[in-house]
XYZ file of C-alpha atoms in Angstrom:
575
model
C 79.343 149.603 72.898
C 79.607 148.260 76.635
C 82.822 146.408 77.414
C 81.143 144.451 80.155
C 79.474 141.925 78.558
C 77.146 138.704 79.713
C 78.681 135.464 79.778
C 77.584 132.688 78.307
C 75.464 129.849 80.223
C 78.381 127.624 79.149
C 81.273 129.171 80.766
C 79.031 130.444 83.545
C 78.614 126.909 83.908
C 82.272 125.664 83.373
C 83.484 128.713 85.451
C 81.150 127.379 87.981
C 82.662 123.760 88.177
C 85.586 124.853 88.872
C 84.633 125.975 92.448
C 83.182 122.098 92.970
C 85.288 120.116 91.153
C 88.508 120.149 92.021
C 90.163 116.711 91.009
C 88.715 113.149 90.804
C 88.535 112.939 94.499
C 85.953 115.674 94.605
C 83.911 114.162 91.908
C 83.959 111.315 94.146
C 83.123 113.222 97.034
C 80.096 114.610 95.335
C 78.617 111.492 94.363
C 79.099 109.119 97.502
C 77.864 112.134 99.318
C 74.546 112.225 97.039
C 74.405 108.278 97.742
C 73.807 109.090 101.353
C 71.300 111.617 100.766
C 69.263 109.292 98.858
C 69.437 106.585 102.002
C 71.362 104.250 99.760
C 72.559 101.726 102.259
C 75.221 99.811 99.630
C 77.450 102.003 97.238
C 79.827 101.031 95.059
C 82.386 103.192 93.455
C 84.665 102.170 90.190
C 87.584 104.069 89.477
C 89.987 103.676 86.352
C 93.325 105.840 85.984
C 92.590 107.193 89.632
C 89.494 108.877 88.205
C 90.364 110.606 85.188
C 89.245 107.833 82.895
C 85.811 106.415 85.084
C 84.250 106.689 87.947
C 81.331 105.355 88.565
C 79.232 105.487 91.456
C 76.125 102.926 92.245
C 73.575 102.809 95.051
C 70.737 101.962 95.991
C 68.770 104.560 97.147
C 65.651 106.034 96.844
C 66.139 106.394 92.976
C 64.915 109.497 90.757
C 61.529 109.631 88.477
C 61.941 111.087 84.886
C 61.527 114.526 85.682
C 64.068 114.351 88.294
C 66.662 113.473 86.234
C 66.178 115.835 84.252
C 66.257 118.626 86.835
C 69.418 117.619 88.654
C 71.010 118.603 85.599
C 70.486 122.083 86.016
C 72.083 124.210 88.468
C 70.838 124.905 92.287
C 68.202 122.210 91.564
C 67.826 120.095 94.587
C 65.477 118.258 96.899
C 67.432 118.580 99.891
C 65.941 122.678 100.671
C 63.101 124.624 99.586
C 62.938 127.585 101.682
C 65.618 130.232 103.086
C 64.942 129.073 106.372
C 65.964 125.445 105.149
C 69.872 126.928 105.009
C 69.655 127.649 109.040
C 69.233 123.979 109.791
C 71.123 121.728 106.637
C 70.898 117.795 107.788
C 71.981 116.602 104.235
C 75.167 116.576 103.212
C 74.392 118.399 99.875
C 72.133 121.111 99.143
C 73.767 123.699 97.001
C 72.287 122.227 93.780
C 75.444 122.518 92.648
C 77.837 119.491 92.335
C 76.036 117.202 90.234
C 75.665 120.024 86.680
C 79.164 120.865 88.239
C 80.105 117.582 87.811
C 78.278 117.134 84.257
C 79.784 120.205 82.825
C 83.275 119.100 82.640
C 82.698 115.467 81.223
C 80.922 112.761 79.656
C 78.461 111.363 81.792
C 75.263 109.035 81.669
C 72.963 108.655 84.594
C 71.040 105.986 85.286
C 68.051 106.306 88.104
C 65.054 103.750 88.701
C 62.877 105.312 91.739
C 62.260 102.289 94.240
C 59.349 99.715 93.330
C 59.383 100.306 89.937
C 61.654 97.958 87.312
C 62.174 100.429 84.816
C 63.607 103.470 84.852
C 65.524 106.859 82.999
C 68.737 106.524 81.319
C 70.717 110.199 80.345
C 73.517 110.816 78.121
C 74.877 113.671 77.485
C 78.610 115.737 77.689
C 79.936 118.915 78.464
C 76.788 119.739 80.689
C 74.321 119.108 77.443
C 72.171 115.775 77.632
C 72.212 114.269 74.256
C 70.321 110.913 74.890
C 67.326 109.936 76.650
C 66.131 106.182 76.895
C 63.408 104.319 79.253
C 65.800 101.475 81.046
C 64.988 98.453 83.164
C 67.196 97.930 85.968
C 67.637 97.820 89.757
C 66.171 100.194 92.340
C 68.671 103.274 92.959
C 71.043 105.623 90.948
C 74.040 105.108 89.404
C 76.243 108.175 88.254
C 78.826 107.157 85.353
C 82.003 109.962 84.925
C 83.984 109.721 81.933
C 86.867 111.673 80.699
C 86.747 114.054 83.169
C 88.112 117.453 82.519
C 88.007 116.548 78.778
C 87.132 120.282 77.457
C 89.034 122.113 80.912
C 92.615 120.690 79.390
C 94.182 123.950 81.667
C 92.340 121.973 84.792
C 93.176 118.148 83.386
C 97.050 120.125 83.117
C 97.138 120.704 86.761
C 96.409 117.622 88.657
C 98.862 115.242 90.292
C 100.273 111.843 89.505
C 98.204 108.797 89.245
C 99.194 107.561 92.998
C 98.433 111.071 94.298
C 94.801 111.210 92.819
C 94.332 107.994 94.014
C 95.211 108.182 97.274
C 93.199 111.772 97.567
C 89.822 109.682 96.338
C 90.536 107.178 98.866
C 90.968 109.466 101.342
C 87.553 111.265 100.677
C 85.611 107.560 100.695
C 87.265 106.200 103.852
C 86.648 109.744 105.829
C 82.935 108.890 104.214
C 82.448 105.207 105.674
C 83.746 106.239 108.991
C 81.445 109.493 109.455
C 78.238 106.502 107.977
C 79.121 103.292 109.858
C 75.936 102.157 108.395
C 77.001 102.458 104.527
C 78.162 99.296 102.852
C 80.755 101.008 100.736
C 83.279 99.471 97.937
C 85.697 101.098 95.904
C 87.553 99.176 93.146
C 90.465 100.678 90.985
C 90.968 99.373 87.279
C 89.347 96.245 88.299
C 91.020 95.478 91.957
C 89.303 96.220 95.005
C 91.423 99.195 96.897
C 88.692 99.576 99.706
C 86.456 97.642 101.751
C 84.124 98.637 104.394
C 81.352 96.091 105.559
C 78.039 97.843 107.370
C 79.127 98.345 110.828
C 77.315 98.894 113.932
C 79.706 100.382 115.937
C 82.672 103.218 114.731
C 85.346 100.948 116.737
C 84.163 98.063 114.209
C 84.417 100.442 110.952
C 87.571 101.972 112.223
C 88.592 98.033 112.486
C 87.474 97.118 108.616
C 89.478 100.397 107.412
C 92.629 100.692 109.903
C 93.093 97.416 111.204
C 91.337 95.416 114.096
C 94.282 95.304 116.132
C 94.669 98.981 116.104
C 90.675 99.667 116.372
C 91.214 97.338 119.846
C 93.495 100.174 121.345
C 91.772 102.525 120.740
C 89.776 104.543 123.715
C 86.382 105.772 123.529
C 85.180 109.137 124.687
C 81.680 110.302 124.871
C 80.076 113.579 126.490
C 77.781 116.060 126.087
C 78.597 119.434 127.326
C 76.114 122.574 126.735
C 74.279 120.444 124.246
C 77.067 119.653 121.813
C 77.708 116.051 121.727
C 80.905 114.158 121.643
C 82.011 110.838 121.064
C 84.857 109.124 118.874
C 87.888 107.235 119.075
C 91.243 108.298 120.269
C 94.634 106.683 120.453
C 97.013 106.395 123.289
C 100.593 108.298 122.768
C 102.338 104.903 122.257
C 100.144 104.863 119.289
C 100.624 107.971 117.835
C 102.025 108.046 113.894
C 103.902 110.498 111.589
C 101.262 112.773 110.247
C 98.050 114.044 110.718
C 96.373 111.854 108.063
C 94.730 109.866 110.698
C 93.020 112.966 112.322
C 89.454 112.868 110.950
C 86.799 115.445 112.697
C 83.257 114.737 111.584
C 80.797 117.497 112.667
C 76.863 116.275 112.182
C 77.425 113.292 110.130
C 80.241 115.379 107.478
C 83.617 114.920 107.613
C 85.273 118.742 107.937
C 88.386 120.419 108.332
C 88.279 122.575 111.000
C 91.752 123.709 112.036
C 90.721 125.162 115.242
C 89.918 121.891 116.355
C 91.789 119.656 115.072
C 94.904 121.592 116.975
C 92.895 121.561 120.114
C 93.298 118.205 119.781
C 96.193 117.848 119.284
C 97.085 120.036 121.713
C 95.268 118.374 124.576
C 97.820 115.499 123.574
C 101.030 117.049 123.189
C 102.679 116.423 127.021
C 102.785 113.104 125.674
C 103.550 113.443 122.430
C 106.527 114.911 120.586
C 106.213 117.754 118.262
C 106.276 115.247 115.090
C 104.288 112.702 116.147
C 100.438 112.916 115.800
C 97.575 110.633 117.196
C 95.153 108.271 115.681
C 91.483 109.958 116.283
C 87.918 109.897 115.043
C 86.058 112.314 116.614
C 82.466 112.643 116.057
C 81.006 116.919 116.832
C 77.241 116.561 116.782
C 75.481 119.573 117.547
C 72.048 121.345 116.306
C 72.197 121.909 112.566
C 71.112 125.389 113.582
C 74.477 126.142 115.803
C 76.949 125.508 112.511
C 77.121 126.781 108.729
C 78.325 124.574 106.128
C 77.059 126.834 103.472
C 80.511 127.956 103.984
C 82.344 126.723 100.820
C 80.766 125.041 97.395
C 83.218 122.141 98.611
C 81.374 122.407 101.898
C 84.257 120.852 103.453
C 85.043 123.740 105.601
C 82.220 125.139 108.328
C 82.058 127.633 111.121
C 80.375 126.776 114.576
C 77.755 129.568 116.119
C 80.361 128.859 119.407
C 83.495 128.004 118.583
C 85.189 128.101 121.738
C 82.591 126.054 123.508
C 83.358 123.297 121.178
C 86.794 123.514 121.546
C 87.276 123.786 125.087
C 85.079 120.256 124.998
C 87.058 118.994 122.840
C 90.248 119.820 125.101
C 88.706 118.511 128.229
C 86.982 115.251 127.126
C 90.802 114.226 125.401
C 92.863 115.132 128.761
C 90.322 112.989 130.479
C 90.103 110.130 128.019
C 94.518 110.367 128.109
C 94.295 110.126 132.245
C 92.367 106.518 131.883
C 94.117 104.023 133.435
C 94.348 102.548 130.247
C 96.814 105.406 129.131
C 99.354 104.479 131.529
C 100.597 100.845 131.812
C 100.768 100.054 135.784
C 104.285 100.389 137.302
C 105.294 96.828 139.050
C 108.019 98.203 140.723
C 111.138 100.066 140.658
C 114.377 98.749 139.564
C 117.223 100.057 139.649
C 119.376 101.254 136.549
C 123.006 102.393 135.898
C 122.612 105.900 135.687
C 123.620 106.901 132.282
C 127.210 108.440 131.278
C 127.402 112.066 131.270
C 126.461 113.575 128.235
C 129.033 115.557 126.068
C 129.483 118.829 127.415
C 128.506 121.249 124.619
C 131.997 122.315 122.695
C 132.716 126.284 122.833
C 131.839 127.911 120.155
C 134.217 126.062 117.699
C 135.860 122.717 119.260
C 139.501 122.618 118.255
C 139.983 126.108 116.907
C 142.147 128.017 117.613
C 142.125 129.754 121.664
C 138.785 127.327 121.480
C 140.183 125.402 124.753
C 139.216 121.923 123.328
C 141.157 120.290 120.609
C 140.227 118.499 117.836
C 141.810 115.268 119.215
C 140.799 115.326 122.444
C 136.903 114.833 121.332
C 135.371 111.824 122.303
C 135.459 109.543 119.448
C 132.372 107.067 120.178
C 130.604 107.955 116.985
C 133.917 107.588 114.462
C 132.837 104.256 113.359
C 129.939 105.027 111.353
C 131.587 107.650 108.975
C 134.932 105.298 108.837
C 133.295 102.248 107.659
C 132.684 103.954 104.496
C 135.301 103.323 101.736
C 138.567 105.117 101.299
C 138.019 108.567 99.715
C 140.024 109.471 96.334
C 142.446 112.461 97.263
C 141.705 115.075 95.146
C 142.253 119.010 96.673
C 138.963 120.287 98.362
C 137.401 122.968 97.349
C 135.490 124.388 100.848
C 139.379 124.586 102.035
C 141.013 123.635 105.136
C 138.900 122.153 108.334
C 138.820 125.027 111.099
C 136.601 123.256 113.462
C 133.098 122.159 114.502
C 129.957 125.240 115.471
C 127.292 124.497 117.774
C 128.388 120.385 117.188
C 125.842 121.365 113.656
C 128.537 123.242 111.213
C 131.741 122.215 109.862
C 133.921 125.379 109.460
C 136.737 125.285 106.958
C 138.447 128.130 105.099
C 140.582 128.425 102.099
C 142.688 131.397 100.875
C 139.742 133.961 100.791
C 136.559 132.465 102.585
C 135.539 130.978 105.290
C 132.695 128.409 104.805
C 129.633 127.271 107.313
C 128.647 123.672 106.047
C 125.228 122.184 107.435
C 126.695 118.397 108.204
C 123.561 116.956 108.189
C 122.610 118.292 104.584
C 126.420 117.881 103.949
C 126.581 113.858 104.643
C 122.604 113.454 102.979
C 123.908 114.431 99.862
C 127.140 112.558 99.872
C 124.514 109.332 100.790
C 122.438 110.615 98.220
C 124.590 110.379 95.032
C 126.401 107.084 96.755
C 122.879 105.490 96.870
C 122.907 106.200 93.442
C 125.257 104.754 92.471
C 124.658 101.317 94.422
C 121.320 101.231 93.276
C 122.433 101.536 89.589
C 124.918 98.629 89.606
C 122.012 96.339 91.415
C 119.595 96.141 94.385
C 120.823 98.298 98.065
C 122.004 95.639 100.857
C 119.189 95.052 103.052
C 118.798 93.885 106.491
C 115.938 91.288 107.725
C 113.517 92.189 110.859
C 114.040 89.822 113.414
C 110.157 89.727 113.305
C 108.492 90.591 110.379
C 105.946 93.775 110.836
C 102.599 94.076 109.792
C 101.891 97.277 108.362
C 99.146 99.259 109.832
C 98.145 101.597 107.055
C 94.767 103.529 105.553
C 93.538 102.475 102.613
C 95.144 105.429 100.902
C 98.637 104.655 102.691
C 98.440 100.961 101.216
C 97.020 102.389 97.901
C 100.424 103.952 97.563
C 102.799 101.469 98.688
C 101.297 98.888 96.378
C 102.413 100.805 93.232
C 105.595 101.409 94.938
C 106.733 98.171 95.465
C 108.764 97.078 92.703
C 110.694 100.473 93.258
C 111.331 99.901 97.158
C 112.345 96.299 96.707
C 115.738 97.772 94.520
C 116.189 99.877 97.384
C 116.158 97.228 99.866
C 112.605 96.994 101.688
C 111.245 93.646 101.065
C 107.494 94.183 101.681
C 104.849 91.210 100.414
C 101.448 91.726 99.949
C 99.320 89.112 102.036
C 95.427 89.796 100.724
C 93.329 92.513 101.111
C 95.531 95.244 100.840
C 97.527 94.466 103.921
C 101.166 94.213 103.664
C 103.835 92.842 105.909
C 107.564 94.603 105.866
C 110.432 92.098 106.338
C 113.562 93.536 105.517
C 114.698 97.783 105.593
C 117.762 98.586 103.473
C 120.699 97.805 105.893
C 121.570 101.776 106.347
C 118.152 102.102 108.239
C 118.423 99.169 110.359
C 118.147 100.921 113.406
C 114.651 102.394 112.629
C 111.997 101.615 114.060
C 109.510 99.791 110.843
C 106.264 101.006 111.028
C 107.416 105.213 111.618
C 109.883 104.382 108.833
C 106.831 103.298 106.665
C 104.876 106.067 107.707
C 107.701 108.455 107.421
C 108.226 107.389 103.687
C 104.418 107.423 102.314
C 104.461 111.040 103.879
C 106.988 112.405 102.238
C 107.463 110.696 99.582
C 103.758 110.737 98.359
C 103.697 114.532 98.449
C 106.627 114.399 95.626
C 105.618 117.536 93.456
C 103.790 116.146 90.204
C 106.823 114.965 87.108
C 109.078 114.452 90.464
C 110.867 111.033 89.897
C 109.728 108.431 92.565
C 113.670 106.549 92.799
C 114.997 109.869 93.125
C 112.324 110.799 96.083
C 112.744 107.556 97.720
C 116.477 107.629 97.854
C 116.164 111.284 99.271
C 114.087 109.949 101.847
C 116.652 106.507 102.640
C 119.631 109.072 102.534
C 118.049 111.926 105.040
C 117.545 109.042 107.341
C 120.483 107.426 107.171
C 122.661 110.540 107.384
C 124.428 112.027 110.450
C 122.534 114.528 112.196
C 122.566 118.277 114.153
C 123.782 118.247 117.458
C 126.123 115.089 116.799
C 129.638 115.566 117.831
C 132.405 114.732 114.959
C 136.195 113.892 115.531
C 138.154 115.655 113.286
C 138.563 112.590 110.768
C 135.151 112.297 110.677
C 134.702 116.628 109.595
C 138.024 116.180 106.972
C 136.794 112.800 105.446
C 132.776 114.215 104.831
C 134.295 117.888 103.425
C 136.348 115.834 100.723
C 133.196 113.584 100.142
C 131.408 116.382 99.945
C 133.869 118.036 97.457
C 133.730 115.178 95.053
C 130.131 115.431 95.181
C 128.107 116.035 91.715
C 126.115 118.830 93.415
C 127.758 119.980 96.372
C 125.953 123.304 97.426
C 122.281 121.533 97.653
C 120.483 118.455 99.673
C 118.338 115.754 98.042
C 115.078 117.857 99.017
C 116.947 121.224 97.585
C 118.036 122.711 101.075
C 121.470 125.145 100.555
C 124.538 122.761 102.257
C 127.041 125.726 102.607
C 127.093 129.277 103.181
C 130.578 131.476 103.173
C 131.762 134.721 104.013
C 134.473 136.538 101.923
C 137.834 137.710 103.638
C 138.012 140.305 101.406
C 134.994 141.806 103.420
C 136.135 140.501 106.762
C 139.418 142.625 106.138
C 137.491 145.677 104.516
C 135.011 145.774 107.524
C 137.941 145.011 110.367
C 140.095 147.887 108.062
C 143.173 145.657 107.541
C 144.665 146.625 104.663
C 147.280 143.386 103.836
């Protein structure tokens, strides 16, 4: 008897969903995509538990007949090709035949599809890829696509997806990179009954980027337009003074689909990075439009990923048309005149190898003690014998070295002083709310609709730790006070900074814990800071006392330590 046996159309099919359907967000993807196919020109997408519970998608479009229905059900069904030769030049954004019996396979679903200029039309039922009901139903021209449970017979796929807040913000994500790439598209997204996302038909990008990122920031933005070698380009870009925290707000949209292409999307950054610094990342939309001939989405079932005929010629465009756009004059604010300034006091000079050991040359006292106040306006330390030994000196002004009886130990004081914020954040926030510090002026928060997604959950969490941020309608939010440790930052990169890291919190990963992580990283003492020696003996006995000494917040090793025993072995002394 063989032991290669033929599958099952069932698992063929469930096996095959898995290469679609990733998470909610892709199910999303799917749908709002086949809602521009059909020329819908208003969509509206319900979500309930981020997608695992609903989501619904309505348009309307140019609707389905009976028959049609039927046939979207079953795999690589589609209108969208017909011929091999259709694959060279794709100008949908589906036509695998794929997604939708993807989709179907791992939920309960009920589709709903009147063509246009008729009143009644086909209603399906059905569940694990298997329609069960089939009724004649009168409604309104279009489609609409009904998800429920999804992933209710994959329970291995429903095990692996993220927290509520992560899902959520991934389906936003997919819809917003959706209504900028289809300015045209009236497209509304509610979650468990509250509208999360808002974009009004536009008839410009600079007015959709406005609706979705803020009109103010939409106003800054600069154009650029070419076409070099018959690849068009045009989109928005953002001046360095504008630049944010991540590359969320990169969006590359080749031929109407919104891609990632890492190639590119380096290029341009890039093409910015003289004025930018290494962590900092511009605002862009840029729009690739070439001949559906020169690229191949059939790339990936997700069909998020694609491969230009000429790669280089794109980027090099890309690289050019940027520079340009960042040598406008309305780059570079126009210079007045010069005035004079003090010239600044002479930096530090960098300490020998170890400032105030011994034959070092530079003592412990005589380092300059400007930055003592910070670390001393902490309260008294309990005396209690340390256990990373005596204070040697200071390495590089980025490790503490101490030494005891038989080691010498290397201590990080960066990760060193986060965790001794760490644990006394803890402790604050568990006997009541962190001391916060107003704004002087209050900041409005320029965030996607993913970013404010997020911090709206967040909220009642971030208001114990000492942000006071209000919701003022429609999703925008104003920040007017930062816990009094980070008073010195500058609000909207702290923002940024925090829905960053903090929403990519591994799933289970406690969101207090994450955001006081986050506060005490900040608010620590950093590399390359020169210490006086109170400063080094006062954070190795905090450190000491600590509840987990040997680890930062994030998990990063604090010490590292080399045995005497071994020094003596290796430099043969034998006392």
């Amino acid at each position: 008897m063989s032991r290669i046996r033929r599958l099952p159309d069932q698992v063929v099919n469930r096996i095959a969903a898995g290469e679609v359907v990733e998470r909610p967000a892709s199910v999303l993807k799917e749908l709002l995509e086949n809602a521009i196919d059909a020329r819908a020109s208003a969509v509206t997408a319900d979500l309930r538990d981020a997608g695992r519970l609903l989501i619904r998608v309505t348009d309307d479009g140019e609707g389905m007949t009976p028959e049609e229905v039927e046939l979207a059900l079953e795999r690589h069904a589609t209108s969208k090709i017909a011929t091999e030769e259709d694959l060279r030049t794709i100008r949908s954004l589906g036509f695998r035949g794929e997604a939708l019996p993807a989709i179907c396979a791992v939920s309960r679903f009920t589709i709903t599809s009147v063509p246009a200029g008729t009143a009644w039309g086909t209603l399906l039922r059905g569940e694990g890829g298997v329609a069960t009901e089939r009724l004649e139903a009168e409604a309104t021209a279009g489609t609409t696509v009904e998800i429920r449970d999804l992933f209710f017979n994959t329970p291995a796929r429903l095990k692996f997806l993220k927290s509520p807040q992560s899902e959520l913000a991934a389906a936003l994500r997919v819809a917003q990179h959706l209504a900028l790439a289809h300015p045209e598209l009236h497209l509304r997204v509610t979650h468990n009954g509250r509208s999360v996302l808002t974009a009004p038909r536009a008839t410009t990008l600079r007015d959709r980027v406005g609706s979705l990122l803020g009109h103010e920031l939409a106003a800054e933005l600069l154009e650029v337009r070419s076409n070099e070698g018959g690849a068009g380009l045009s989109g928005l870009l953002s001046p360095p003074r504008l630049s944010r925290g991540s590359r969320d707000w990169l969006l590359l949209i080749v031929n109407g689909r919104p891609v990632r292409d890492a190639a590119i999307l380096e290029t341009l950054v890039e093409a910015y990075r003289p004025l930018l610094a290494r962590d900092r990342f511009p605002v862009a939309v840029l729009c690739v439009d070439v001949p559906p001939s020169e690229v191949d989405v059939n790339v990936h079932p997700g069909k998020a990923w694609i491969r230009f005929r000429q790669p280089r010629l794109v980027q090099e465009s890309v690289f050019r048309q940027v520079q340009a756009t960042l040598r406008s004059a309305g780059v570079v604010s126009p210079v007045g005149g010069v005035t004079r300034v003090a010239a600044p006091s002479p930096a530090p000079q960098s300490a020998s190898p170890i400032v105030g050991a011994p034959g070092s040359g530079a003592p412990v006292d005589a380092v300059p003690v400007e930055h003592q106040e910070r670390l001393f306006r902490e309260s008294e330390a309990a005396y209690a014998p340390c256990r990373f030994g005596v204070l040697v000196g200071q390495l590089q002004e980025t490790f503490l070295v101490s030494a005891s009886d038989d080691e010498v130990f290397f201590i990080d004081q960066h990760v060193a002083h986060e965790r001794v914020v760490f644990e006394r954040l803890k402790a604050e926030v568990a006997a009541g709310p962190l001391a916060s510090q107003e704004l002087l002026f209050p900041c409005v928060l320029e965030l996607g609709p993913a970013g404010r997604a997020r911090l709206g959950q967040w909220l009642p969490t971030l208001a114990d730790l000492g942000f006071s941020i209000e919701e003022f309608g429609s999703g925008a939010f104003v920040l007017r006070a930062t816990p009094s440790r980070l008073r010195s930052e500058e609000p909207q990169r702290l923002i940024e900074g925090l829905l960053e890291e903090v929403g990519a919190r591994p799933p289970g990963s406690p969101l207090l814990d994450r955001v006081l992580a986050f506060v005490a990283c900040r608010a620590a003492i950093k590399a390359h800071q020169p210490l006086d020696r109170g400063e080094m003996v006062r954070l190795l006995q905090d450190l000491s006392a600590s509840e987990t000494p040997y680890f930062c917040p994030h998990g990063r090793p604090i010490v590292s330590r080399l045995s005497l025993k071994e020094i003596r072995r290796e430099l043969r002394r034998s006392w």
